[in-house]
Coordinates of C-alpha atoms and ligand atoms in Angstrom, one line a residue:
X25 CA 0.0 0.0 0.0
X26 CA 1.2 3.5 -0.8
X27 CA 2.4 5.8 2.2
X28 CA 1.8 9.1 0.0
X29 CA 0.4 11.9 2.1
X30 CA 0.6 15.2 -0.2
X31 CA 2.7 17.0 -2.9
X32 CA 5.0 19.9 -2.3
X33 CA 5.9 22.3 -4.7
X34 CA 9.7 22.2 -5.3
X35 CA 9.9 26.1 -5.5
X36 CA 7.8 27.6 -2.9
X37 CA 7.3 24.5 -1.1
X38 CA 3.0 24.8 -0.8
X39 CA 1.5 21.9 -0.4
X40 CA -1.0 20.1 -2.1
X41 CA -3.6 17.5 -1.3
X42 CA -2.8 13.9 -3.1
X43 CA -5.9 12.5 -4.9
X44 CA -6.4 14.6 -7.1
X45 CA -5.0 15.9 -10.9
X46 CA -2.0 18.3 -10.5
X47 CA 0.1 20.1 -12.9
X48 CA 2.4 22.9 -12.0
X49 CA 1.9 24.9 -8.8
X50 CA 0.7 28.4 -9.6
X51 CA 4.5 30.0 -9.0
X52 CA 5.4 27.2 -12.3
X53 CA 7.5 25.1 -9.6
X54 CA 7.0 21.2 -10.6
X55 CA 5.2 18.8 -7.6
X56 CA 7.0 16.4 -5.8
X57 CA 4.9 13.7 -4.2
X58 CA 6.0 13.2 -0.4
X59 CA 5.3 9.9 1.5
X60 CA 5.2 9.6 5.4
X61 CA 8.4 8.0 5.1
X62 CA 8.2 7.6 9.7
X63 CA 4.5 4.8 8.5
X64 CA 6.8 3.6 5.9
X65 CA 9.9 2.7 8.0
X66 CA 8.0 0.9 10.4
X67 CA 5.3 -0.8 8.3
X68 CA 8.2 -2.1 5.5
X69 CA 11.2 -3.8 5.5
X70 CA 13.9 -3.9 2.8
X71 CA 14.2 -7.6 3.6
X72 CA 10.9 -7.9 2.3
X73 CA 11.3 -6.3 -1.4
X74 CA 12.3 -9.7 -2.6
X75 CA 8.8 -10.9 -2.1
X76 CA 7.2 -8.2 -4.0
X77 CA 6.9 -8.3 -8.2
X78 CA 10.1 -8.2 -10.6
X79 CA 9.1 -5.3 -11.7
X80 CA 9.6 -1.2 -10.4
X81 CA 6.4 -1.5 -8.4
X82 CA 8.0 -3.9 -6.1
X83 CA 8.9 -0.3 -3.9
X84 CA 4.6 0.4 -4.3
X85 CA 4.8 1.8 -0.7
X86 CA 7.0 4.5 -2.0
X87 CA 5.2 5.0 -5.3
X88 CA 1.9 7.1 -5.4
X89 CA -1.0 4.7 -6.7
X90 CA -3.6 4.3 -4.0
X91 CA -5.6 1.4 -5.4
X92 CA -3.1 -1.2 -6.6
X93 CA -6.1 -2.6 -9.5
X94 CA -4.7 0.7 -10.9
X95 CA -1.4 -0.6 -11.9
X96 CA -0.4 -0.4 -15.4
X97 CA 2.5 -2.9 -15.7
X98 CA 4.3 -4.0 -19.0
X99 CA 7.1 -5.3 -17.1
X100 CA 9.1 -2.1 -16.5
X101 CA 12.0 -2.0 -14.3
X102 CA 13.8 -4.3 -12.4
X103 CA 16.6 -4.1 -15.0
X104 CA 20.0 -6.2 -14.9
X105 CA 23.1 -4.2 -13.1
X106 CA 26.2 -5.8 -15.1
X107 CA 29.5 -5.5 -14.9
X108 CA 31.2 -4.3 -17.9
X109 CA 34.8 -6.1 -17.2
X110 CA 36.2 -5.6 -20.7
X111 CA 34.7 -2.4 -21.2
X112 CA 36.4 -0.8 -17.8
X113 CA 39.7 -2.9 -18.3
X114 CA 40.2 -1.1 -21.6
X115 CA 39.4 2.7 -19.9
X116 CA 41.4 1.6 -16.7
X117 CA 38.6 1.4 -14.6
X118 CA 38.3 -1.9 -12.1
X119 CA 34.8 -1.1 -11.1
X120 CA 32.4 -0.9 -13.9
X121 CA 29.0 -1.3 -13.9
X122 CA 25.9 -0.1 -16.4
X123 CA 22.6 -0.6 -15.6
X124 CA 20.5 -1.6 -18.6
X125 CA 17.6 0.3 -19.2
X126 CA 16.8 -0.8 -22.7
X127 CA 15.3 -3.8 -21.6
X128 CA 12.5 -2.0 -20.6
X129 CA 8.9 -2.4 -22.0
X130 CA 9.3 -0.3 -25.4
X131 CA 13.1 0.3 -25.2
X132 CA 13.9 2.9 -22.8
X133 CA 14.0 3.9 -18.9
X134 CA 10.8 6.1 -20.5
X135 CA 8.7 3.2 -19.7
X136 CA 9.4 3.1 -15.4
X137 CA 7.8 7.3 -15.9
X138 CA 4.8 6.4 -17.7
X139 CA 3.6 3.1 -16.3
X140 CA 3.4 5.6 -13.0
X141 CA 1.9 8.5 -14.8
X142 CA -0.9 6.5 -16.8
X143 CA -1.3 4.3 -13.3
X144 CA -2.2 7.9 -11.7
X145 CA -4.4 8.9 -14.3
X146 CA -6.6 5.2 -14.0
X147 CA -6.5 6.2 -10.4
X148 CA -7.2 9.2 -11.0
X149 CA -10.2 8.6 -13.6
X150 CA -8.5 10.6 -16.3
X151 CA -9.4 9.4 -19.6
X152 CA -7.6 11.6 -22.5
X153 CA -3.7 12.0 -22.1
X154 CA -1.2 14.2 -23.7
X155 CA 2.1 14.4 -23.7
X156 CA 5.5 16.4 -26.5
X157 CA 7.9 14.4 -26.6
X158 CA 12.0 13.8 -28.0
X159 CA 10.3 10.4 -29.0
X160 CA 10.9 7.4 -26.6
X161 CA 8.4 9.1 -23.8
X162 CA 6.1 9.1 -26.5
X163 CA 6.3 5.4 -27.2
X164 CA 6.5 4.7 -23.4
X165 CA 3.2 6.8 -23.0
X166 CA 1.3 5.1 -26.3
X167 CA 2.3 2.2 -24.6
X168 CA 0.4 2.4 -21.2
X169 CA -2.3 4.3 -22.7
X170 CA -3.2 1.2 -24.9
X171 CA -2.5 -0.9 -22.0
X172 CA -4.5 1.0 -19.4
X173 CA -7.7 2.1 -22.9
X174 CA -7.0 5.3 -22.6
X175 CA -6.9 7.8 -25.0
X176 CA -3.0 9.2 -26.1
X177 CA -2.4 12.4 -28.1
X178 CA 1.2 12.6 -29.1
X179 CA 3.5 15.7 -30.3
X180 CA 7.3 15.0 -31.4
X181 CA 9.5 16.3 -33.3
X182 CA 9.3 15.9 -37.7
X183 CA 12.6 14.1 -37.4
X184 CA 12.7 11.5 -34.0
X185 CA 13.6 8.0 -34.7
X186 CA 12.1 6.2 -37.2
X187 CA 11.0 3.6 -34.2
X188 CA 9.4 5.8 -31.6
X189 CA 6.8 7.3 -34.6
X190 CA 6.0 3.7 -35.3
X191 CA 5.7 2.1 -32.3
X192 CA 3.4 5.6 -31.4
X193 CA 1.0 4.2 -34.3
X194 CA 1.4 0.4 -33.6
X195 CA -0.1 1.6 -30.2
X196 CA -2.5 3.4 -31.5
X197 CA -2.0 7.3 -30.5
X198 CA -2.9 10.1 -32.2
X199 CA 0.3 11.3 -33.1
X200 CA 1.5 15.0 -35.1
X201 CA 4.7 15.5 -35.9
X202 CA 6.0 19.1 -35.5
X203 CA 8.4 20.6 -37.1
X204 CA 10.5 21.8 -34.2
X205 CA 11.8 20.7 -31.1
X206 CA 9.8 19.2 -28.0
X207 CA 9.8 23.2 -26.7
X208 CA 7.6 23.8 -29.1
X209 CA 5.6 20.5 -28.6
X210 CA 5.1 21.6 -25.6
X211 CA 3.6 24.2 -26.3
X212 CA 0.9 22.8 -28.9
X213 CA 0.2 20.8 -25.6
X214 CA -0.5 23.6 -23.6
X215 CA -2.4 25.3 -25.8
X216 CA -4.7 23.0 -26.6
X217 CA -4.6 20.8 -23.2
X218 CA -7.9 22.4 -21.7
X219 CA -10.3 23.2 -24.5
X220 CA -9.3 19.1 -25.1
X221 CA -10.0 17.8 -22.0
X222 CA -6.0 16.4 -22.1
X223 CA -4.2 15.4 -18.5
X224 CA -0.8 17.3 -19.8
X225 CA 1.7 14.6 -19.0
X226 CA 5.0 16.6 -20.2
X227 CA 7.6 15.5 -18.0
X228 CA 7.1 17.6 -14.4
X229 CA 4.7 19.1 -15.3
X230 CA 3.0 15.9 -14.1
X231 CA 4.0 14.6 -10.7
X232 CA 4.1 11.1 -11.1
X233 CA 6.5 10.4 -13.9
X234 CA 9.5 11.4 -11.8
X235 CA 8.3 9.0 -9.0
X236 CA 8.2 6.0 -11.6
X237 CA 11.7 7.2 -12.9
X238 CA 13.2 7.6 -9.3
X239 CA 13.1 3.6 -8.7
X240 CA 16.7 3.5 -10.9
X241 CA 17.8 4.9 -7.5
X242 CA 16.3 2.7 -5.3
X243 CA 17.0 -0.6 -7.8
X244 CA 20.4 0.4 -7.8
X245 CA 20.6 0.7 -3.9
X246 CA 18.9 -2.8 -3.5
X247 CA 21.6 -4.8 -6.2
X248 CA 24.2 -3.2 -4.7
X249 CA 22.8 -4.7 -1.3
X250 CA 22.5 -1.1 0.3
X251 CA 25.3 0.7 -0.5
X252 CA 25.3 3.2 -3.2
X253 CA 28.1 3.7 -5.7
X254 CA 30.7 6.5 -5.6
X255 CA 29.7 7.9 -9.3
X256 CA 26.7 7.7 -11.0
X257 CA 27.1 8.9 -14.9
X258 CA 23.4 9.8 -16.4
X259 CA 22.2 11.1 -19.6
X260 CA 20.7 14.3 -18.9
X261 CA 17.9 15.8 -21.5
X262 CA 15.1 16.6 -18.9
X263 CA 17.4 15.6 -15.8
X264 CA 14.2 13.8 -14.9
X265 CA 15.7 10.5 -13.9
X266 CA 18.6 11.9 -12.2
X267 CA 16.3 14.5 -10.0
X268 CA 14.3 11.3 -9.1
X269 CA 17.1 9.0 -8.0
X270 CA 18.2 11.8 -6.2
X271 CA 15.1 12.1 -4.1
X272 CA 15.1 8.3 -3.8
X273 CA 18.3 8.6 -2.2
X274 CA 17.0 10.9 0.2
X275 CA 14.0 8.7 1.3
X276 CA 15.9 5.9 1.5
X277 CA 17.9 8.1 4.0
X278 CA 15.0 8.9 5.7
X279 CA 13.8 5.0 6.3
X280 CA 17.0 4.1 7.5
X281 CA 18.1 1.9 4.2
X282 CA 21.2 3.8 3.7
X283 CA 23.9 6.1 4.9
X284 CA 24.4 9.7 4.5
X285 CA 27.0 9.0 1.5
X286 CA 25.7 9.8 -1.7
X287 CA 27.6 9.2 -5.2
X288 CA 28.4 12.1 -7.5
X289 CA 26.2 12.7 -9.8
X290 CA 27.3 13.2 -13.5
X291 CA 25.0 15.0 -16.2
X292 CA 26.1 14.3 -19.6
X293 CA 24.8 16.1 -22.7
X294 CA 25.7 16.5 -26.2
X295 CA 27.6 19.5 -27.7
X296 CA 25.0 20.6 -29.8
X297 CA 22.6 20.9 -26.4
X298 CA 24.0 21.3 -23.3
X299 CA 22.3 24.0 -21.4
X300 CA 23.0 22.0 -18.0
X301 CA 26.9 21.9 -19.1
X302 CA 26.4 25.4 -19.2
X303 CA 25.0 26.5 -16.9
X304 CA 27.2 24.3 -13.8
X305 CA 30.6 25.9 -15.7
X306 CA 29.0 29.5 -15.3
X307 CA 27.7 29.1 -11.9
X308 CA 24.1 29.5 -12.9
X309 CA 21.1 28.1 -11.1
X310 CA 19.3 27.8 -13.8
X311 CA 19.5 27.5 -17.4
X312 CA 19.6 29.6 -20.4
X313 CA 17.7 28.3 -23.4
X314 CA 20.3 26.6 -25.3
X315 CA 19.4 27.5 -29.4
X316 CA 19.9 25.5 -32.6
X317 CA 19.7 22.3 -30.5
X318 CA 20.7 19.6 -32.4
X319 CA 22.2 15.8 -31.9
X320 CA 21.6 12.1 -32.7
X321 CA 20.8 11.6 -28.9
X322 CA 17.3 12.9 -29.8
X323 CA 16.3 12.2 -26.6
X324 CA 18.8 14.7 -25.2
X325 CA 17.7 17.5 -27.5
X326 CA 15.9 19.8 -24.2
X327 CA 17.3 23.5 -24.7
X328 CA 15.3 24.7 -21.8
X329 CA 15.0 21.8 -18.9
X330 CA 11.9 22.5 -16.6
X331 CA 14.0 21.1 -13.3
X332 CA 17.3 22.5 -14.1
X333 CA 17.3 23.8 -11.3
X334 CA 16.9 20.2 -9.5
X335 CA 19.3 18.9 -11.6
X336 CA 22.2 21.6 -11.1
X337 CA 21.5 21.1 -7.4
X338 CA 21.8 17.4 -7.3
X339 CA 25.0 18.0 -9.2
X340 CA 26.9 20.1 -7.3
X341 CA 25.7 18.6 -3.6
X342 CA 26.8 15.4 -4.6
X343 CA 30.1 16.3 -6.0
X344 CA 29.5 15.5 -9.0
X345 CA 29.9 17.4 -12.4
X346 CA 27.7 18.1 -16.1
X347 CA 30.3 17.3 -18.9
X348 CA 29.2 17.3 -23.3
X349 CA 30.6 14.8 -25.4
X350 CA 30.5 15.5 -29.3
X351 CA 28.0 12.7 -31.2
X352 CA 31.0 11.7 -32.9
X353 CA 32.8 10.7 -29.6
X354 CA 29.4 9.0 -28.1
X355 CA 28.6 6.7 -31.0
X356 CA 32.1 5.8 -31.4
X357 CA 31.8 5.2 -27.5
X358 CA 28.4 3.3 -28.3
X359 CA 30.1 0.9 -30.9
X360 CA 33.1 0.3 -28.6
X361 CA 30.8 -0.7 -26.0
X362 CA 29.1 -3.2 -28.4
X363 CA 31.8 -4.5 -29.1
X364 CA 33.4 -5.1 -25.9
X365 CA 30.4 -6.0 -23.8
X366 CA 27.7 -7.0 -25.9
X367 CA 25.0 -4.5 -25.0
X368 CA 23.6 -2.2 -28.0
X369 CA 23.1 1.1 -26.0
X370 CA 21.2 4.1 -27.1
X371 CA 23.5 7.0 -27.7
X372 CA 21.8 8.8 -24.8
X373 CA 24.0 5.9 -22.6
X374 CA 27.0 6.0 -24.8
X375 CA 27.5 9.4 -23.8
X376 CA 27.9 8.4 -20.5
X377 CA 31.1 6.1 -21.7
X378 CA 32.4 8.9 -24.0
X379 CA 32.4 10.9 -20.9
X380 CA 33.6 8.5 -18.4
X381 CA 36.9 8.4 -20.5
X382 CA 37.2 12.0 -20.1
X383 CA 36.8 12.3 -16.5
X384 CA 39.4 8.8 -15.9
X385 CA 41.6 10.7 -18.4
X386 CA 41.4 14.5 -16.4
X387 CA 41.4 12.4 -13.0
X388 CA 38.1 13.7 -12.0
X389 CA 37.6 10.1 -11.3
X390 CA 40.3 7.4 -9.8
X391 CA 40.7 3.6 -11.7
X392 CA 39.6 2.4 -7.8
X393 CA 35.9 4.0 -7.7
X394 CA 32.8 2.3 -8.0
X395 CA 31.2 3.4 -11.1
X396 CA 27.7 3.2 -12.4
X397 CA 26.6 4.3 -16.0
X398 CA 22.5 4.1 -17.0
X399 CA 22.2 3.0 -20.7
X400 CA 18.5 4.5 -20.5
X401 CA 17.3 2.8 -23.7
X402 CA 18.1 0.3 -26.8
X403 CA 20.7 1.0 -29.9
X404 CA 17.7 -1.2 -32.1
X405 CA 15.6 2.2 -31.4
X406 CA 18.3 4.4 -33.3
X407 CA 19.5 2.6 -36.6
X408 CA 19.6 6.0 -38.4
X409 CA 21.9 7.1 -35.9
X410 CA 23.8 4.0 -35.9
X411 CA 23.5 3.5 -39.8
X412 CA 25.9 6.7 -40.5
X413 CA 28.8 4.6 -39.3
X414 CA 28.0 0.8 -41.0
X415 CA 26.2 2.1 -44.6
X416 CA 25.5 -0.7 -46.7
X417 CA 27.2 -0.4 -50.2
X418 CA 25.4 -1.9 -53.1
X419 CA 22.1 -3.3 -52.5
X420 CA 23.2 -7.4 -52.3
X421 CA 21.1 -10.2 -53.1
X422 CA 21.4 -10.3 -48.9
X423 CA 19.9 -6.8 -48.4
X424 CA 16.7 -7.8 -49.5
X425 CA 13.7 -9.3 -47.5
X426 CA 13.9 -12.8 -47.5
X427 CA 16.6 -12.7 -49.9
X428 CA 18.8 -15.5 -47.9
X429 CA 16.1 -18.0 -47.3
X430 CA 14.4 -18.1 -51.1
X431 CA 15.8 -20.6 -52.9
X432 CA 17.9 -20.0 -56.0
Ligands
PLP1522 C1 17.2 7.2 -24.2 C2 17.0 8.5 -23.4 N1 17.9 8.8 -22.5 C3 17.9 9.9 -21.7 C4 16.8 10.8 -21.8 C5 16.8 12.0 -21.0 O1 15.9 11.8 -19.9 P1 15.7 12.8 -18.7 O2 14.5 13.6 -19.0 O3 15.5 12.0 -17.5 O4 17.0 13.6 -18.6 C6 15.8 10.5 -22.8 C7 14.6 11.4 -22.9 O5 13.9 11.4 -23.9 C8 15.9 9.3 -23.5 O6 14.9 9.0 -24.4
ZN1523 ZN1 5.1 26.9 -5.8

């Protein structure tokens, strides 16, 4: 059963009753949801998580839903830790790890946000959802909504990856493609989100995504039997997933699961976006819109982040740093980790290798430390991307459908 008890605006810090549909808070601060951590220390046990469902929504006491028939589950969550031996013998770095979040349901960590956020809106009776998108949110929400018979209303960007637009169909979401980036989605969104009758599910302007996205913290808390890493590297569009493990952290703190040591955080972006990059190296609190955003981590194309502010915090209180890598260093990092590991990552998590050779190489980081890198999603979802570096030459009797099992 869920311990939530109300929201709290992560600005101005009013509260707000749970049970019922929140956006923003009227200063624009985003909603955190709060959970009387003091019922849930004594009525749960870490020894008991074991016991609950493979799945993210075996930490439901810490997760919103109120009525668990709600639950929309594909499966998401509960994704392999794995050493990456070769990979961190080559980089000089004994303590490896990536946690690999394209096994999710539809490819991406995308999937642990929206199997909370369409949960809420069951919960919540919502019917009609709506979300902009950089494309792998989008599939994660057509997902659920199909699952859960709602109805999904989808605006990404012209260009996103070929998969996330099909899959989007497949599930059967209204989808428009805009011509511009997910700012501008998001606005379409806004525009049109009341005249509609849309629950706006952009990422925080919704509170529940974040808490399905948090549960990377507390998975990676649980395989590493309590003890949390000394780096965490994490592929920061949104920062959504890095401001939620953060505040898992925190409530894990609070119900006595784990110490006051926290790893430091790392935000990797792209060149061609990197607004949080920015924005730590001047000193900022928040960022400036970053313009001409462009990169073939498409789901790190977010010039203006909505929690930057979250994000930059997390960064610097932890240690931690935001560092770009250029695409040509992450999907040369992306094919090296193929080939070394055997894991296809998205180039959203072969950033996080491109960058974790940078900070070995300036000694931001020692051979000796316990590393953790998120892949947050599947190379299969970005075969343009991946394409520019293995084109096929002529078209073979091989490259066609079928072509090796039809007989001669
Ligand atoms: C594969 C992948 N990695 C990372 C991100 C960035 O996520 P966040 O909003 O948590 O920074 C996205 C967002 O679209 C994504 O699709
Ligand atoms: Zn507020």
């Amino acid at each position: 059963m869920t311990t939530v008890s109300h929201l709290e605006c992560s600005l101005c810090q009013k509260r707000f009753p749970a049970g019922q549909v929140w956006n923003l808070c009227e200063c624009g601060g985003p909603l955190l949801v709060r959970y009387d951590l003091d019922q849930a220390k004594t009525s749960w046990n870490r020894a008991w998580i074991p016991n609950g469902p493979a799945s993210m929504w075996r930490y439901q006491p810490v997760l919103p839903v109120r009525r668990p028939e709600s639950i929309i589950s594909l499966g998401e969550g509960f994704t392999p830790l794995l050493r990456a031996r070769r990979l961190g013998q080559h980089l000089g770095c004994r303590d490896l790890w990536i946690k690999d979040e394209g096994l999710n349901p539809t490819g991406s960590f995308k999937a642990r946000g929206m199997s909370c956020a369409i949960s809420m809106a069951v919960d919540l009776g919502v019917k009609k959802v709506a979300t902009p998108s950089a494309g792998n949110a989008a599939s994660a929400m057509a997902a659920y909504a199909a699952a859960a018979g709602l109805e999904a209303h989808i605006f990404m960007p012209r260009d996103v990856p070929q998969a996330n637009y099909i899959e989007c169909k497949a599930f059967g979401a209204h989808v428009t493609l805009v011509d511009g980036l997910i700012s501008n989605c998001g606005r379409i969104v806004a525009e049109r989100k009341d005249q509609e009758g849309w629950f706006d599910v952009s990422t925080l302007k919704e509170p529940y995504r974040i808490e399905g996205k948090k549960t990377m913290g507390y998975e990676v808390a649980e395989q590493f039997r309590w003890e949390l890493p000394d780096a965490i590297f994490y592929p920061t569009g949104g920062g959504v997933g890095l401001i939620g493990m953060w505040k898992a952290f925190a409530e894990m703190e609070a119900m006595g699961w784990i110490n006051a040591k926290r790893p430091k955080m790392i935000a990797v972006q792209p060149t061609g976006c990197q607004p949080v990059v920015r924005a730590f190296e001047e000193n900022a609190e928040r960022t400036r819109f970053w313009d001409d955003a462009h990169t073939v981590a498409s789901g790190l194309r977010v010039p203006k982040p909505l929690g930057d502010f979250l994000v930059l915090d997390a960064v610097r209180s932890s240690g931690g740093c935001a560092i770009a890598v250029s695409d040509e260093e992450l999907l040369t990092a992306g094919i090296d980790l193929a080939g070394r590991q055997g894991m296809f990552a998205a180039p959203e998590g072969a950033a996080c290798i491109a960058a974790l050779e940078k900070l070995l190489a300036s000694g931001f980081l020692k051979p000796d430390e316990k590393i953790v890198i998120y892949n947050t999603g599947s190379g299969l979802k970005y075969l343009e991307a991946y394409s520019t570096r293995f084109p096929r030459s002529t078209a073979g009797e091989q490259d066609k459908l079928g072509g090796l099992i039809t007989p001669r």
